[in-house]
mmCIF file of C-alpha atoms in Angstrom:
data_model
loop_
_atom_site.group_PDB
_atom_site.id
_atom_site.type_symbol
_atom_site.label_atom_id
_atom_site.label_comp_id
_atom_site.label_asym_id
_atom_site.label_seq_id
_atom_site.Cartn_x
_atom_site.Cartn_y
_atom_site.Cartn_z
ATOM 1 C CA MET N 1 32.531 83.870 -179.501
ATOM 2 C CA GLY N 2 35.212 84.701 -176.997
ATOM 3 C CA GLU N 3 37.027 87.931 -176.369
ATOM 4 C CA VAL N 4 40.038 89.089 -178.363
ATOM 5 C CA LEU N 5 42.913 88.269 -176.055
ATOM 6 C CA GLY N 6 45.608 90.866 -175.354
ATOM 7 C CA TRP N 7 48.384 91.128 -172.805
ATOM 8 C CA LYS N 8 46.373 93.593 -170.737
ATOM 9 C CA ASP N 9 43.517 91.082 -170.643
ATOM 10 C CA ILE N 10 45.821 88.373 -169.356
ATOM 11 C CA GLY N 11 47.297 90.601 -166.671
ATOM 12 C CA ARG N 12 43.902 91.728 -165.475
ATOM 13 C CA ALA N 13 41.690 88.690 -165.954
ATOM 14 C CA GLY N 14 44.008 85.681 -166.126
ATOM 15 C CA ALA N 15 44.230 83.132 -168.925
ATOM 16 C CA TYR N 16 44.889 79.396 -168.895
ATOM 17 C CA THR N 17 45.700 76.710 -171.442
ATOM 18 C CA THR N 18 43.870 73.413 -171.188
ATOM 19 C CA SER N 19 47.082 71.828 -169.869
ATOM 20 C CA GLN N 20 47.345 74.404 -167.081
ATOM 21 C CA VAL N 21 43.696 73.903 -166.155
ATOM 22 C CA ALA N 22 44.118 70.129 -166.214
ATOM 23 C CA ARG N 23 46.991 70.322 -163.739
ATOM 24 C CA LEU N 24 45.029 72.530 -161.349
ATOM 25 C CA VAL N 25 41.860 70.386 -161.425
ATOM 26 C CA ARG N 26 43.683 67.013 -161.589
ATOM 27 C CA ARG N 27 42.519 65.897 -165.017
ATOM 28 C CA GLU N 28 44.162 64.879 -168.278
ATOM 29 C CA PRO N 29 44.641 67.766 -170.754
ATOM 30 C CA GLY N 30 42.720 65.884 -173.436
ATOM 31 C CA GLU N 31 39.728 65.592 -171.133
ATOM 32 C CA VAL N 32 39.644 69.325 -170.418
ATOM 33 C CA LEU N 33 40.031 69.963 -174.146
ATOM 34 C CA ARG N 34 36.875 67.952 -174.826
ATOM 35 C CA TRP N 35 34.969 70.082 -172.308
ATOM 36 C CA VAL N 36 35.716 73.284 -174.243
ATOM 37 C CA LYS N 37 35.443 72.058 -177.846
ATOM 38 C CA GLY N 38 32.430 71.856 -180.135
ATOM 39 C CA ALA N 39 29.506 74.036 -181.120
ATOM 40 C CA ASN N 40 27.959 73.800 -177.635
ATOM 41 C CA PRO N 41 30.864 73.217 -175.257
ATOM 42 C CA LEU N 42 30.349 72.267 -171.650
ATOM 43 C CA ILE N 43 32.653 75.161 -170.713
ATOM 44 C CA GLN N 44 32.962 78.362 -172.706
ATOM 45 C CA PRO N 45 36.709 79.113 -172.930
ATOM 46 C CA GLY N 46 36.210 82.876 -172.574
ATOM 47 C CA TYR N 47 38.857 83.926 -175.112
ATOM 48 C CA GLU N 48 39.583 83.441 -178.778
ATOM 49 C CA PRO N 49 42.025 80.569 -179.441
ATOM 50 C CA ILE N 50 45.725 81.323 -179.848
ATOM 51 C CA GLY N 51 47.399 79.241 -182.532
ATOM 52 C CA GLY N 52 44.362 76.980 -182.566
ATOM 53 C CA ARG N 53 44.662 76.285 -178.835
ATOM 54 C CA PRO N 54 41.696 77.116 -176.551
ATOM 55 C CA ILE N 55 42.411 79.670 -173.833
ATOM 56 C CA LEU N 56 40.227 79.598 -170.710
ATOM 57 C CA SER N 57 39.303 82.531 -168.526
ATOM 58 C CA PHE N 58 39.345 82.435 -164.728
ATOM 59 C CA ASP N 59 35.619 81.632 -164.795
ATOM 60 C CA GLY N 60 36.423 78.773 -167.151
ATOM 61 C CA LEU N 61 38.964 77.458 -164.663
ATOM 62 C CA LEU N 62 36.381 77.582 -161.870
ATOM 63 C CA GLU N 63 33.874 75.717 -164.043
ATOM 64 C CA ALA N 64 36.456 73.040 -164.782
ATOM 65 C CA ARG N 65 37.037 72.728 -161.032
ATOM 66 C CA LEU N 66 33.351 71.998 -160.433
ATOM 67 C CA VAL N 67 33.065 69.621 -163.394
ATOM 68 C CA SER N 68 36.125 67.670 -162.252
ATOM 69 C CA HIS N 69 34.778 67.416 -158.703
ATOM 70 C CA MET N 70 31.322 66.271 -159.798
ATOM 71 C CA LEU N 71 32.754 63.617 -162.095
ATOM 72 C CA ARG N 72 34.783 62.239 -159.171
ATOM 73 C CA GLU N 73 31.577 62.126 -157.129
ATOM 74 C CA GLY N 74 29.890 60.005 -159.806
ATOM 75 C CA VAL N 75 27.784 62.641 -161.576
ATOM 76 C CA PRO N 76 27.421 61.665 -165.278
ATOM 77 C CA LEU N 77 28.991 64.007 -167.811
ATOM 78 C CA ARG N 78 25.738 64.084 -169.780
ATOM 79 C CA LEU N 79 23.931 65.489 -166.718
ATOM 80 C CA LEU N 80 26.551 68.204 -166.316
ATOM 81 C CA ARG N 81 26.045 69.161 -169.954
ATOM 82 C CA GLN N 82 22.254 69.149 -169.525
ATOM 83 C CA VAL N 83 22.355 71.402 -166.469
ATOM 84 C CA SER N 84 24.938 73.698 -168.062
ATOM 85 C CA ARG N 85 22.730 74.207 -171.145
ATOM 86 C CA LYS N 86 19.694 74.921 -168.987
ATOM 87 C CA LEU N 87 21.497 77.499 -166.838
ATOM 88 C CA LYS N 88 23.032 79.197 -169.874
ATOM 89 C CA LEU N 89 19.522 79.697 -171.239
ATOM 90 C CA GLN N 90 18.769 81.508 -167.971
ATOM 91 C CA GLY N 91 21.538 83.994 -168.732
ATOM 92 C CA PHE N 92 24.598 82.470 -167.049
ATOM 93 C CA ASP N 93 27.615 82.512 -169.386
ATOM 94 C CA HIS N 94 29.608 80.449 -166.875
ATOM 95 C CA PRO N 95 26.912 78.733 -164.781
ATOM 96 C CA PHE N 96 29.321 76.543 -162.824
ATOM 97 C CA ALA N 97 31.350 79.582 -161.761
ATOM 98 C CA ALA N 98 28.422 81.701 -160.560
ATOM 99 C CA ASP N 99 27.857 82.709 -156.941
ATOM 100 C CA ARG N 100 25.372 79.891 -156.355
ATOM 101 C CA PRO N 101 26.376 76.788 -154.345
ATOM 102 C CA ILE N 102 25.918 73.585 -156.361
ATOM 103 C CA VAL N 103 26.060 70.192 -154.628
ATOM 104 C CA SER N 104 25.361 66.583 -155.560
ATOM 105 C CA ASP N 105 24.201 63.273 -154.143
ATOM 106 C CA GLY N 106 26.366 61.461 -156.695
ATOM 107 C CA PHE N 107 23.583 61.219 -159.283
ATOM 108 C CA ARG N 108 21.873 64.627 -159.419
ATOM 109 C CA LEU N 109 22.825 68.290 -159.122
ATOM 110 C CA PHE N 110 21.203 70.680 -156.662
ATOM 111 C CA GLU N 111 21.390 74.353 -155.831
ATOM 112 C CA ALA N 112 21.223 75.516 -152.226
ATOM 113 C CA GLU N 113 18.403 78.035 -152.042
ATOM 114 C CA GLY N 114 17.059 79.547 -148.842
ATOM 115 C CA GLY N 115 18.103 76.589 -146.706
ATOM 116 C CA CYS N 116 16.642 74.098 -149.189
ATOM 117 C CA LEU N 117 18.150 72.066 -152.026
ATOM 118 C CA VAL N 118 16.533 72.392 -155.452
ATOM 119 C CA ASN N 119 17.126 69.864 -158.228
ATOM 120 C CA LEU N 120 18.637 71.784 -161.160
ATOM 121 C CA VAL N 121 16.867 69.558 -163.694
ATOM 122 C CA ASN N 122 13.286 69.221 -162.455
ATOM 123 C CA GLU N 123 13.294 71.867 -159.669
ATOM 124 C CA CYS N 124 12.133 69.386 -157.021
ATOM 125 C CA TYR N 125 13.399 69.601 -153.445
ATOM 126 C CA ALA N 126 15.805 67.119 -151.838
ATOM 127 C CA GLU N 127 16.936 66.024 -148.405
ATOM 128 C CA PRO N 128 20.188 67.853 -147.460
ATOM 129 C CA GLY N 129 21.481 64.837 -145.510
ATOM 130 C CA LEU N 130 21.887 62.879 -148.742
ATOM 131 C CA MET N 131 24.427 65.280 -150.174
ATOM 132 C CA LYS N 132 28.062 64.380 -150.721
ATOM 133 C CA PRO N 133 30.915 66.643 -149.527
ATOM 134 C CA ALA N 134 31.046 70.063 -151.146
ATOM 135 C CA LEU N 135 33.848 71.345 -153.324
ATOM 136 C CA ASP N 136 37.247 71.782 -151.725
ATOM 137 C CA GLY N 137 38.550 75.296 -151.366
ATOM 138 C CA ARG N 138 36.850 78.666 -151.237
ATOM 139 C CA VAL N 139 35.943 81.103 -153.997
ATOM 140 C CA VAL N 140 35.744 84.732 -152.896
ATOM 141 C CA PHE N 141 33.041 86.704 -154.688
ATOM 142 C CA GLN N 142 32.606 90.470 -154.826
ATOM 143 C CA ARG N 143 29.306 91.810 -156.159
ATOM 144 C CA GLY N 144 28.542 88.400 -157.652
ATOM 145 C CA ILE N 145 31.855 88.126 -159.516
ATOM 146 C CA ALA N 146 34.479 85.525 -158.639
ATOM 147 C CA ARG N 147 37.613 87.436 -157.617
ATOM 148 C CA TYR N 148 39.978 84.721 -156.425
ATOM 149 C CA PHE N 149 40.166 81.112 -155.287
ATOM 150 C CA GLU N 150 41.798 79.659 -152.169
ATOM 151 C CA PRO N 151 42.490 75.930 -152.802
ATOM 152 C CA TYR N 152 43.173 75.059 -149.141
ATOM 153 C CA PRO N 153 42.009 78.002 -147.008
ATOM 154 C CA SER N 154 42.485 76.218 -143.682
ATOM 155 C CA GLU N 155 45.742 74.364 -144.307
ATOM 156 C CA LEU N 156 47.455 76.689 -146.805
ATOM 157 C CA PRO N 157 45.804 80.087 -146.244
ATOM 158 C CA LEU N 158 48.503 82.057 -148.077
ATOM 159 C CA VAL N 159 48.000 80.178 -151.368
ATOM 160 C CA ARG N 160 45.660 81.854 -153.820
ATOM 161 C CA ILE N 161 44.710 81.734 -157.488
ATOM 162 C CA ASP N 162 43.814 85.284 -158.462
ATOM 163 C CA PRO N 163 43.349 86.291 -162.116
ATOM 164 C CA ALA N 164 44.765 89.743 -161.332
ATOM 165 C CA LEU N 165 48.020 88.382 -159.846
ATOM 166 C CA SER N 166 50.896 86.772 -161.754
ATOM 167 C CA PHE N 167 48.705 86.187 -164.832
ATOM 168 C CA GLY N 168 46.404 83.964 -162.779
ATOM 169 C CA ARG N 169 49.074 81.488 -161.722
ATOM 170 C CA PRO N 170 49.018 80.123 -158.140
ATOM 171 C CA VAL N 171 50.758 82.498 -155.728
ATOM 172 C CA VAL N 172 51.349 82.987 -152.032
ATOM 173 C CA VAL N 173 50.106 86.344 -150.810
ATOM 174 C CA GLU N 174 51.722 88.171 -147.911
ATOM 175 C CA GLY N 175 50.647 91.764 -147.477
ATOM 176 C CA THR N 176 50.895 93.403 -150.903
ATOM 177 C CA ALA N 177 53.390 90.850 -152.270
ATOM 178 C CA ALA N 178 52.357 87.898 -154.438
ATOM 179 C CA THR N 179 54.961 85.286 -155.385
ATOM 180 C CA PRO N 180 54.331 82.305 -157.697
ATOM 181 C CA THR N 181 54.221 79.033 -155.800
ATOM 182 C CA ALA N 182 56.120 77.233 -158.569
ATOM 183 C CA LYS N 183 59.141 79.549 -158.268
ATOM 184 C CA LEU N 184 59.253 79.266 -154.499
ATOM 185 C CA ALA N 185 58.893 75.494 -154.542
ATOM 186 C CA GLU N 186 61.545 75.049 -157.216
ATOM 187 C CA LEU N 187 64.182 77.071 -155.361
ATOM 188 C CA ALA N 188 63.256 75.571 -151.994
ATOM 189 C CA SER N 189 63.845 72.071 -153.340
ATOM 190 C CA SER N 190 67.522 72.865 -153.832
ATOM 191 C CA GLU N 191 68.272 75.733 -151.436
ATOM 192 C CA GLY N 192 65.901 75.120 -148.524
ATOM 193 C CA LEU N 193 63.197 77.210 -146.870
ATOM 194 C CA ALA N 194 65.386 79.870 -145.229
ATOM 195 C CA ALA N 195 67.487 80.688 -148.296
ATOM 196 C CA THR N 196 64.410 80.808 -150.526
ATOM 197 C CA ALA N 197 62.603 83.087 -148.092
ATOM 198 C CA ASP N 198 65.588 85.454 -148.021
ATOM 199 C CA TRP N 199 65.884 85.492 -151.799
ATOM 200 C CA PHE N 200 62.213 86.280 -152.432
ATOM 201 C CA LEU N 201 61.759 88.451 -149.309
ATOM 202 C CA VAL N 202 58.931 86.325 -147.968
ATOM 203 C CA SER N 203 58.471 84.317 -144.781
ATOM 204 C CA GLU N 204 59.591 80.717 -144.427
ATOM 205 C CA GLU N 205 55.946 79.838 -143.829
ATOM 206 C CA ALA N 206 55.081 81.257 -147.250
ATOM 207 C CA VAL N 207 57.750 79.066 -148.826
ATOM 208 C CA ARG N 208 56.526 76.020 -146.910
ATOM 209 C CA GLN N 209 52.953 76.544 -148.064
ATOM 210 C CA ALA N 210 54.054 77.079 -151.666
ATOM 211 C CA ALA N 211 56.113 73.892 -151.628
ATOM 212 C CA GLU N 212 53.280 71.908 -150.045
ATOM 213 C CA PHE N 213 50.797 73.201 -152.613
ATOM 214 C CA GLU N 214 53.035 72.250 -155.530
ATOM 215 C CA HIS N 215 53.615 68.837 -153.932
ATOM 216 C CA ARG N 216 49.866 68.244 -153.759
ATOM 217 C CA LEU N 217 49.446 69.222 -157.412
ATOM 218 C CA ALA N 218 52.129 66.725 -158.406
ATOM 219 C CA ALA N 219 50.761 63.891 -156.273
#
């Protein structure tokens, strides 16, 4: 069972509907819904439903990110479910959000371990050169717990998804200020970078990165 969701939980740990997760991981809402439904869901939502609607935690969002990526790389959904069940039996509530790099060759899933790649199904070793590109973005962990996610750390370094900021919605972070990317992008579309920066007391670069991030989500 999930946690009992309260406003303090949302403000501290973030919470996401399946539609919000789908937008962030570039999937259809119905597809994400299927990942979190059933007696043994691929992804544990993390919270009790609200009005019958599943609510995902930040860890749930990160799991959906990995699942979406692996499906694009050709990994079968049944394999993702098989590996998820196995890792949950090892004590991982959110195995695809843990601080353990998981990669694929398009058919199998591997964990990087001590410079080697270990098959997560049969525990055999694999040749690293066969692996497909890793997940985009960077998850920052502290003491083994995922704290925040940077979708494009090189190109859009100010953009962050942090469960402790703005209820877990995407923000740009400058110093101690965090401003939702959606608000910046919306105003910038009509008023321009300079006026938006003045209104929100952020830099024009922050507005540019917010607008670019929202553009990529919509593409």
